[in-house]
Short mmCIF file of C-alpha atoms in Angstrom, two decimals:
data_model
loop_
_atom_site.label_atom_id
_atom_site.label_comp_id
_atom_site.label_asym_id
_atom_site.label_seq_id
_atom_site.Cartn_x
_atom_site.Cartn_y
_atom_site.Cartn_z
CA MET K 1 44.12 -81.80 29.51
CA ASN K 2 46.98 -79.77 30.96
CA ASN K 3 44.60 -79.75 34.04
CA SER K 4 44.91 -83.35 34.22
CA TYR K 5 48.35 -83.58 33.89
CA PHE K 6 48.31 -81.17 37.14
CA ILE K 7 46.59 -82.98 38.99
CA ASN K 8 48.11 -86.20 38.27
CA ILE K 9 51.67 -85.14 39.19
CA VAL K 10 50.22 -83.44 42.75
CA ARG K 11 48.52 -86.54 43.44
CA PHE K 12 51.56 -88.54 43.01
CA ILE K 13 53.78 -86.41 45.47
CA LEU K 14 50.80 -86.50 47.86
CA LEU K 15 50.62 -89.87 48.38
CA VAL K 16 54.35 -91.24 48.12
CA LEU K 17 54.86 -88.02 51.17
CA VAL K 18 51.54 -89.50 52.92
CA GLN K 19 52.70 -92.99 52.42
CA VAL K 20 55.99 -92.89 54.02
CA LEU K 21 55.48 -89.76 56.45
CA VAL K 22 52.05 -91.24 58.25
CA PHE K 23 51.20 -95.04 56.93
CA ASN K 24 54.60 -96.54 57.42
CA ARG K 25 54.60 -95.35 61.08
CA LEU K 26 51.24 -96.23 62.22
CA ASN K 27 52.06 -100.22 63.23
CA PHE K 28 48.71 -100.72 64.35
CA PHE K 29 48.76 -103.61 65.99
CA GLY K 30 52.65 -103.37 65.76
CA PHE K 31 52.70 -104.50 62.03
CA ILE K 32 50.00 -103.02 59.94
CA ASN K 33 50.83 -100.31 57.84
CA PRO K 34 48.63 -99.84 55.23
CA MET K 35 49.52 -99.22 52.03
CA VAL K 36 47.82 -96.37 50.29
CA TYR K 37 49.37 -94.87 47.58
CA ILE K 38 48.08 -97.88 45.63
CA LEU K 39 45.11 -95.96 45.31
CA TYR K 40 47.37 -94.11 42.75
CA LEU K 41 46.38 -96.55 40.48
CA TYR K 42 42.51 -96.70 40.88
CA TRP K 43 42.22 -93.09 40.29
CA TYR K 44 44.66 -93.12 37.27
CA PRO K 45 42.92 -91.98 33.70
CA ILE K 46 41.65 -94.88 32.21
CA LYS K 47 42.24 -93.90 28.47
CA GLU K 48 45.69 -93.02 29.36
CA ASN K 49 48.57 -94.77 27.42
CA ARG K 50 49.27 -98.22 28.96
CA ALA K 51 52.60 -98.08 28.94
CA ALA K 52 52.98 -94.67 30.68
CA LEU K 53 51.38 -96.25 33.39
CA ILE K 54 53.74 -99.06 33.54
CA GLY K 55 56.51 -96.76 33.64
CA LEU K 56 54.83 -94.31 36.18
CA SER K 57 54.05 -97.11 38.32
CA PHE K 58 57.36 -98.16 38.88
CA LEU K 59 58.81 -95.25 39.57
CA LEU K 60 56.20 -94.59 42.33
CA GLY K 61 56.66 -98.04 44.02
CA LEU K 62 60.75 -97.27 43.85
CA LEU K 63 60.12 -94.04 45.56
CA VAL K 64 58.64 -95.72 47.94
CA ASP K 65 61.26 -98.48 48.35
CA LEU K 66 63.87 -95.71 48.81
CA PHE K 67 62.15 -94.30 51.90
CA SER K 68 60.98 -97.59 53.44
CA ASP K 69 64.27 -99.64 52.55
CA THR K 70 62.60 -102.34 51.25
CA MET K 71 65.18 -102.42 48.10
CA ALA K 72 61.95 -102.42 44.95
CA LEU K 73 59.44 -104.69 46.60
CA HIS K 74 56.91 -102.15 46.32
CA ALA K 75 58.01 -101.25 42.60
CA ALA K 76 57.28 -105.09 41.67
CA ALA K 77 54.46 -105.43 43.49
CA THR K 78 53.21 -101.66 41.83
CA VAL K 79 54.35 -102.87 38.38
CA THR K 80 52.32 -106.38 38.43
CA ILE K 81 49.33 -104.17 39.43
CA ALA K 82 49.32 -101.58 36.59
CA TYR K 83 50.60 -104.26 34.28
CA PHE K 84 46.92 -106.30 35.06
CA ARG K 85 44.74 -103.17 35.93
CA PRO K 86 42.82 -103.62 32.05
CA THR K 87 42.39 -106.50 32.71
CA MET K 88 41.16 -106.34 35.96
CA MET K 89 38.61 -103.47 34.92
CA ARG K 90 37.33 -105.74 31.94
CA PHE K 91 36.52 -108.02 34.43
CA VAL K 92 34.69 -105.81 36.99
CA PHE K 93 32.91 -103.35 34.96
CA GLY K 94 32.74 -105.79 31.77
CA VAL K 95 32.09 -104.19 28.59
CA ASN K 96 30.72 -100.49 29.89
CA ILE K 97 34.57 -99.30 29.63
CA GLU K 98 34.90 -99.73 25.81
CA PHE K 99 32.64 -96.60 25.41
CA GLN K 100 33.66 -92.96 25.70
CA SER K 101 31.49 -91.88 28.22
CA PHE K 102 32.73 -94.37 30.67
CA ARG K 103 33.80 -92.87 34.23
CA LEU K 104 34.85 -94.12 37.32
CA SER K 105 32.11 -91.87 39.12
CA ASN K 106 29.31 -93.46 37.36
CA THR K 107 30.02 -96.97 38.48
CA THR K 108 28.04 -98.58 41.13
CA ARG K 109 29.57 -98.42 44.27
CA ALA K 110 29.83 -102.34 44.54
CA GLN K 111 32.06 -102.67 41.69
CA GLN K 112 34.58 -99.63 42.81
CA ILE K 113 34.85 -101.36 45.76
CA THR K 114 35.88 -104.83 44.15
CA PHE K 115 38.59 -103.17 41.47
CA LEU K 116 40.02 -101.57 44.29
CA ALA K 117 40.10 -104.42 46.58
CA LEU K 118 41.65 -106.76 43.25
CA LEU K 119 44.19 -104.23 43.19
CA ILE K 120 44.91 -104.28 47.03
CA ILE K 121 44.96 -108.20 47.18
CA VAL K 122 47.48 -108.55 43.96
CA HIS K 123 49.57 -106.28 45.53
CA HIS K 124 49.85 -107.18 48.93
CA ALA K 125 50.19 -110.98 47.41
CA VAL K 126 53.55 -109.85 45.72
CA PHE K 127 54.53 -107.52 48.11
CA PHE K 128 54.48 -110.58 50.68
CA ALA K 129 55.32 -113.30 48.88
CA LEU K 130 58.60 -111.71 47.86
CA GLU K 131 59.32 -109.92 51.37
CA ILE K 132 59.00 -112.79 53.19
CA PHE K 133 59.99 -115.61 50.46
CA SER K 134 59.95 -118.79 51.98
CA PHE K 135 57.26 -121.49 52.20
CA ALA K 136 58.02 -122.31 55.96
CA ASN K 137 56.50 -119.01 56.78
CA ILE K 138 53.17 -119.15 54.47
CA VAL K 139 51.01 -118.81 57.75
CA LEU K 140 53.07 -115.50 58.40
CA MET K 141 52.83 -114.23 55.04
CA LEU K 142 48.74 -115.21 54.79
CA LYS K 143 48.30 -113.70 57.74
CA LYS K 144 49.99 -110.17 56.60
CA ILE K 145 47.81 -110.04 53.19
CA VAL K 146 44.73 -110.65 54.89
CA ALA K 147 45.33 -108.34 58.44
CA ILE K 148 47.33 -105.45 55.79
CA GLY K 149 44.85 -105.81 53.10
CA ALA K 150 41.85 -105.55 54.98
CA ALA K 151 43.36 -102.19 56.50
CA SER K 152 44.64 -100.83 53.03
CA LEU K 153 40.68 -101.26 51.74
CA VAL K 154 39.25 -99.40 54.34
CA LEU K 155 41.97 -96.62 54.54
CA CYS K 156 42.03 -96.51 50.68
CA LEU K 157 37.73 -96.87 50.58
CA LEU K 158 37.78 -93.59 53.42
CA PHE K 159 40.05 -91.65 51.26
CA SER K 160 38.30 -92.28 47.56
CA SER K 161 35.04 -91.14 49.47
CA LEU K 162 36.79 -88.00 51.22
CA PHE K 163 38.70 -86.75 47.36
CA SER K 164 35.94 -87.94 44.84
CA VAL K 165 35.16 -85.88 42.07
CA LYS K 166 31.91 -85.00 41.68
CA LYS K 167 30.89 -84.56 38.27
CA GLU K 168 27.42 -85.32 37.29
CA MET X 1 63.35 -108.68 10.47
CA GLN X 2 59.49 -107.28 9.98
CA GLN X 3 57.76 -109.62 12.39
CA ILE X 4 60.35 -109.55 14.85
CA ILE X 5 59.65 -105.82 15.16
CA ASN X 6 55.68 -106.78 15.17
CA PHE X 7 56.31 -108.64 17.68
CA VAL X 8 58.04 -106.46 20.11
CA ILE X 9 55.49 -104.02 18.81
CA ARG X 10 52.04 -105.82 19.56
CA HIS X 11 53.75 -107.19 23.41
CA LYS X 12 55.29 -103.74 24.16
CA ASN X 13 53.63 -103.33 27.44
CA PHE X 14 54.23 -107.04 28.27
CA LEU X 15 57.88 -106.66 27.45
CA LEU X 16 58.04 -103.19 29.26
CA TYR X 17 56.38 -104.79 32.46
CA LEU X 18 58.86 -107.78 32.12
CA PHE X 19 61.34 -105.27 32.17
CA LEU X 20 60.39 -103.32 34.93
CA MET X 21 59.83 -106.55 37.02
CA MET X 22 63.62 -108.24 36.43
CA VAL X 23 64.64 -105.07 36.95
CA SER X 24 63.22 -104.39 40.65
CA LEU X 25 63.93 -108.47 41.33
CA GLY X 26 67.22 -108.06 40.99
CA PHE X 27 67.36 -105.21 43.16
CA THR X 28 65.53 -106.84 45.75
CA VAL X 29 67.83 -110.54 45.54
CA GLN X 30 70.81 -108.36 45.39
CA SER X 31 69.91 -106.87 49.32
CA HIS X 32 69.71 -110.53 50.51
CA SER X 33 73.01 -110.51 50.58
CA TYR X 34 75.15 -108.88 52.92
CA HIS X 35 75.11 -105.32 52.06
CA GLN X 36 72.73 -103.22 50.66
CA SER X 37 73.37 -101.32 47.49
CA SER X 38 74.85 -97.95 48.46
CA PHE X 39 72.44 -95.65 47.08
CA PHE X 40 68.75 -97.75 47.35
CA ASN X 41 68.26 -96.68 50.95
CA SER X 42 67.17 -94.21 52.83
CA SER X 43 70.45 -92.58 54.07
CA ASN X 44 70.53 -90.84 50.55
CA TRP X 45 70.14 -86.94 49.82
CA ILE X 46 66.18 -86.79 48.92
CA SER X 47 64.55 -89.30 51.95
CA GLY X 48 67.02 -88.14 54.55
CA SER X 49 66.58 -84.66 54.26
CA ILE X 50 62.63 -85.19 54.28
CA TYR X 51 62.81 -87.41 57.21
CA GLN X 52 65.13 -84.98 58.70
CA GLY X 53 62.29 -82.25 58.17
CA PHE X 54 59.66 -84.09 59.10
CA ASP X 55 61.25 -85.40 62.11
CA GLY X 56 62.17 -81.79 63.26
CA ILE X 57 58.16 -81.11 63.75
CA THR X 58 57.20 -84.74 65.30
CA SER X 59 60.16 -85.21 67.99
CA TYR X 60 58.28 -82.61 70.12
CA PHE X 61 55.80 -85.16 71.05
CA GLY X 62 58.20 -86.98 72.77
CA LEU X 63 60.88 -84.63 74.48
CA SER X 64 59.85 -84.87 77.85
CA GLN X 65 59.77 -88.75 77.88
CA GLU X 66 63.11 -88.38 75.77
CA ASN X 67 64.83 -85.93 78.94
CA GLN X 68 63.51 -88.45 81.30
CA LYS X 69 65.25 -91.28 79.88
CA LEU X 70 68.15 -89.40 79.99
CA VAL X 71 68.21 -88.01 83.14
CA ASP X 72 68.04 -91.69 84.04
CA GLU X 73 70.85 -92.34 81.90
CA ASN X 74 72.97 -89.56 83.97
CA LYS X 75 71.98 -90.77 87.53
CA ARG X 76 73.22 -93.89 86.58
CA LEU X 77 76.64 -93.03 84.98
CA ARG X 78 76.99 -90.41 87.85
CA LYS X 79 76.27 -93.33 90.36
CA LEU X 80 79.17 -95.17 88.80
CA LEU X 81 81.35 -91.93 88.64
CA PHE X 82 81.25 -91.53 92.10
CA ASN X 83 81.59 -94.68 92.83
CA GLN X 84 84.82 -95.79 90.98
CA GLU X 85 87.24 -95.87 93.56
CA THR X 86 85.53 -98.97 95.29
CA GLU X 87 85.11 -100.75 92.59
CA ASN X 88 88.11 -103.06 90.53
CA LYS X 89 90.04 -100.97 87.93
CA ASP X 90 90.48 -103.10 84.60
CA THR X 91 94.36 -103.21 85.18
CA MET X 92 94.59 -104.78 80.67
CA SER X 93 93.56 -100.92 79.92
CA LEU X 94 96.63 -98.29 79.62
CA PRO X 95 95.62 -94.93 81.61
CA GLY X 96 95.09 -92.46 78.97
CA ARG X 97 94.01 -94.87 76.25
CA SER X 98 90.37 -95.64 75.71
CA ILE X 99 89.56 -98.04 73.01
CA TYR X 100 85.85 -96.99 72.41
CA THR X 101 84.91 -93.51 71.11
CA ILE X 102 81.12 -92.36 71.32
CA LEU X 103 79.31 -90.01 69.15
CA SER X 104 75.40 -89.57 69.92
CA GLY X 105 72.90 -89.06 67.28
CA LYS X 106 69.00 -88.93 66.61
CA VAL X 107 66.95 -91.77 65.11
CA ILE X 108 64.84 -89.96 62.06
CA LYS X 109 63.43 -92.94 60.85
CA ASN X 110 62.21 -96.22 62.64
CA SER X 111 60.45 -99.23 61.13
CA TYR X 112 60.27 -102.98 63.53
CA SER X 113 57.01 -104.60 61.23
CA ASP X 114 59.15 -105.85 58.37
CA PRO X 115 61.45 -108.44 58.55
CA ARG X 116 64.47 -106.60 57.94
CA ASN X 117 64.15 -103.29 59.65
CA TYR X 118 66.39 -100.34 58.56
CA ILE X 119 66.60 -97.43 61.25
CA THR X 120 68.02 -93.80 59.79
CA ILE X 121 70.09 -91.25 61.98
CA ASP X 122 71.21 -88.19 61.16
CA LEU X 123 74.74 -88.65 61.18
CA GLY X 124 76.63 -89.21 58.34
CA SER X 125 80.53 -89.62 56.98
CA THR X 126 81.15 -85.94 57.89
CA ASP X 127 80.64 -86.69 61.69
CA SER X 128 83.27 -89.08 61.32
CA LEU X 129 80.65 -91.98 61.08
CA LYS X 130 81.57 -95.58 59.61
CA ALA X 131 80.26 -98.42 58.27
CA ASP X 132 80.14 -101.42 61.14
CA MET X 133 80.30 -99.28 64.06
CA GLY X 134 77.80 -100.22 66.87
CA VAL X 135 74.48 -98.29 67.85
CA ILE X 136 73.49 -98.37 71.48
CA THR X 137 70.94 -96.57 73.19
CA PRO X 138 70.40 -95.75 77.21
CA LYS X 139 68.90 -98.78 77.69
CA GLY X 140 70.51 -101.49 75.23
CA ILE X 141 71.61 -102.64 72.04
CA LEU X 142 69.99 -101.44 68.57
CA GLY X 143 72.07 -102.20 65.96
CA ILE X 144 75.06 -101.75 63.42
CA VAL X 145 76.08 -98.97 60.92
CA GLU X 146 75.01 -100.30 57.47
CA ASN X 147 75.30 -97.78 54.95
CA VAL X 148 76.48 -94.06 55.31
CA SER X 149 76.03 -90.93 53.09
CA ARG X 150 77.55 -87.46 53.97
CA ASN X 151 74.56 -86.72 56.81
CA TYR X 152 72.81 -89.27 57.17
CA ALA X 153 73.32 -93.32 57.83
CA THR X 154 71.20 -96.14 57.82
CA VAL X 155 71.55 -99.06 61.06
CA GLN X 156 70.50 -102.53 60.02
CA SER X 157 68.54 -102.93 63.65
CA ILE X 158 69.00 -106.39 65.29
CA LEU X 159 64.83 -106.67 63.98
CA ASN X 160 66.30 -107.86 60.69
CA GLU X 161 66.88 -111.81 59.98
CA LYS X 162 70.55 -110.83 58.47
CA SER X 163 71.30 -109.79 61.93
CA ASN X 164 73.88 -111.92 64.05
CA ILE X 165 75.98 -110.64 66.85
CA ASN X 166 77.72 -112.23 69.38
CA ALA X 167 76.18 -112.44 72.91
CA LYS X 168 76.23 -114.00 76.28
CA LEU X 169 75.13 -114.56 79.70
CA LYS X 170 76.11 -111.98 81.44
CA ASN X 171 78.46 -112.87 84.26
CA THR X 172 79.63 -115.74 82.23
CA ASN X 173 81.47 -116.67 79.05
CA HIS X 174 78.92 -118.71 77.70
CA PHE X 175 78.13 -117.05 74.25
CA GLY X 176 75.87 -117.36 71.34
CA SER X 177 74.39 -115.94 68.19
CA LEU X 178 71.90 -113.11 68.69
CA VAL X 179 69.59 -113.78 65.90
CA TRP X 180 65.68 -112.60 64.96
CA ASN X 181 63.17 -114.57 63.34
CA THR X 182 60.81 -111.75 62.38
CA LYS X 183 57.63 -112.81 64.69
CA ARG X 184 57.47 -110.59 67.18
CA PHE X 185 59.16 -106.89 67.72
CA ASN X 186 60.01 -107.18 71.22
CA ILE X 187 61.14 -111.09 71.48
CA VAL X 188 64.94 -111.95 69.89
CA GLN X 189 66.51 -115.22 69.53
CA LEU X 190 69.98 -116.08 71.25
CA VAL X 191 71.32 -119.48 69.30
CA ASP X 192 73.82 -121.76 70.23
CA ILE X 193 74.13 -122.09 73.47
CA PRO X 194 75.30 -125.43 74.68
CA ARG X 195 72.59 -127.59 76.78
CA LEU X 196 74.98 -128.33 79.89
CA VAL X 197 74.67 -124.47 80.61
CA PRO X 198 72.38 -123.86 83.21
CA LEU X 199 69.48 -121.10 82.66
CA MET X 200 67.02 -119.61 84.03
CA VAL X 201 64.18 -117.68 83.27
CA GLY X 202 64.64 -113.68 83.55
CA ASP X 203 68.68 -114.26 83.66
CA THR X 204 70.23 -111.11 81.79
CA ILE X 205 71.47 -111.73 78.06
CA VAL X 206 74.84 -108.74 77.12
CA THR X 207 77.06 -108.49 74.16
CA GLY X 208 80.16 -110.73 74.01
CA GLY X 209 83.36 -109.72 73.96
CA MET X 210 84.04 -111.48 70.69
CA SER X 211 82.58 -108.84 68.32
CA SER X 212 84.93 -105.69 67.42
CA ILE X 213 81.91 -104.10 67.08
CA PHE X 214 80.32 -103.62 70.56
CA PRO X 215 82.22 -103.22 73.70
CA GLU X 216 81.49 -106.47 76.07
CA ASN X 217 78.86 -106.16 78.64
CA VAL X 218 76.26 -104.23 76.80
CA PRO X 219 72.96 -105.12 78.24
CA ILE X 220 70.31 -106.75 75.60
CA GLY X 221 67.41 -108.04 77.56
CA THR X 222 66.04 -111.09 79.59
CA ILE X 223 65.74 -114.68 79.23
CA GLN X 224 61.69 -115.14 78.48
CA LYS X 225 61.72 -119.00 77.78
CA PHE X 226 64.08 -121.69 76.61
CA ASP X 227 64.02 -124.90 75.00
CA LEU X 228 66.28 -127.40 73.57
CA ASP X 229 66.61 -127.20 69.26
CA THR X 230 65.44 -130.19 67.30
CA ALA X 231 68.65 -131.17 67.63
CA LYS X 232 68.98 -131.55 71.15
CA SER X 233 72.58 -130.54 71.90
CA PHE X 234 71.95 -126.28 71.43
CA TYR X 235 69.50 -124.20 73.29
CA ARG X 236 67.15 -121.70 71.71
CA ILE X 237 66.51 -119.21 73.97
CA ASP X 238 63.77 -116.33 73.39
CA VAL X 239 65.48 -113.22 74.89
CA GLN X 240 63.08 -110.01 75.55
CA LEU X 241 64.73 -106.83 74.89
CA PHE X 242 65.48 -104.12 77.34
CA ASN X 243 64.85 -101.37 74.72
CA ASP X 244 61.62 -100.72 73.64
CA MET X 245 61.80 -100.92 69.92
CA THR X 246 59.18 -98.99 69.20
CA ASN X 247 59.82 -95.86 71.14
CA LEU X 248 63.75 -95.06 69.80
CA LYS X 249 65.30 -91.08 70.03
CA ASN X 250 68.89 -90.32 71.05
CA VAL X 251 71.04 -93.18 70.42
CA TYR X 252 74.81 -93.51 70.70
CA ILE X 253 77.34 -94.96 68.05
CA VAL X 254 80.02 -97.29 69.94
CA GLN X 255 83.49 -97.26 67.60
CA ASN X 256 86.13 -99.40 68.17
CA VAL X 257 89.50 -97.86 67.69
CA ASP X 258 91.29 -101.04 67.36
CA ARG X 259 88.59 -102.80 65.00
CA ARG X 260 90.59 -102.78 61.83
CA GLU X 261 93.92 -103.72 63.68
CA ILE X 262 91.55 -106.97 65.03
CA MET X 263 90.29 -107.67 61.73
CA GLU X 264 93.52 -107.46 59.98
CA LEU X 265 95.11 -109.83 62.57
CA GLN X 266 92.38 -112.27 62.15
CA GLU X 267 92.69 -112.30 58.53
CA GLN X 268 96.20 -112.86 58.30
CA THR X 269 95.67 -115.48 60.53
CA ILE X 270 92.89 -117.06 58.46
CA ASN X 271 95.19 -116.59 55.51
CA GLU X 272 98.10 -118.44 57.41
CA GLN X 273 96.62 -121.45 57.45
#
């Protein structure tokens, strides 16, 4: 139990640092900065306290905001996906999540990708809606959501397969 | 009372979410006003020192390019210095008194892909940096200092939708405002130039003398294309920047010694009306 707390803290710090020091500087095609810190919510233990997750996500978003001068946009988007995470899990995995033995690693690849994609789409939609904040630029907003969302998804999938825990 | 407490307990996650969302929206809306709240930006101690440490590693990769830029600038300044006698001296400025003081610093964090871009530099209040100083590079204009902490400062880049800088056509006195439409990081827009002004693609745009932040005639860019706005009375000009905003390292911070005097005088005039 203690071990999982420790891993969570290390993951939190590493994801923030990787995000602000590497991925915020990527600027692929001039505007694509993938957001890999969403993986924290993907990896977060399923059975843990929900309020704690919301609080932690706010902190995570705020830390990323602090580094990227975006005020509290990351915090708002991350808090939103933290709140809707259980709903998304029920949608993707069905009643399976009620079982004690449920693990993310036991689900199919398609389910994992769907769950991650849902997290990323909702996060990016909230983030860019707030960042651009005008209907006049709705095309720019959609372009950013699709392009950056795709980049985030690819990178998150790579990371999740790179650091996957094999406990079969 | 019992029911209210039950309600709160039952919906505690939703209420927590609502509360945190309000907090973050509050911060965000606040940032849309002119000045950012002074502690939520990357000039603070934690992010400043982490960026500084990371910059210590990465700055080596661009070292030869940066040196070349500085050598080129030195060459240009030498040329100016040696040809000084032949050029007209500005008779208005008194000898022995310079209006602008210059500090030099380094960019430790750059961004150009957001609608509101901020750059962090490694100078702070201990280097006598203050808000509203102009920041330029060897090639051209960069932005205005917005928040200052002890050792770091954030600069509101010209690639920021809040940015609004006085600019003019080189060798004329037709001035307008330099803004950014958030679309491309190498193009900014010059607006409010009247339609009677003759324009050519390729004309140079420089800073105007209206602002007390930048000296006059700091280069900005060249005209890429222009057309009339919807009211058909002013031009809307796309300006290609001289600066490569994706590749910044050494910057100069310009301070107008008389800025406070100018501001006080202007304020006094407005108040007397």
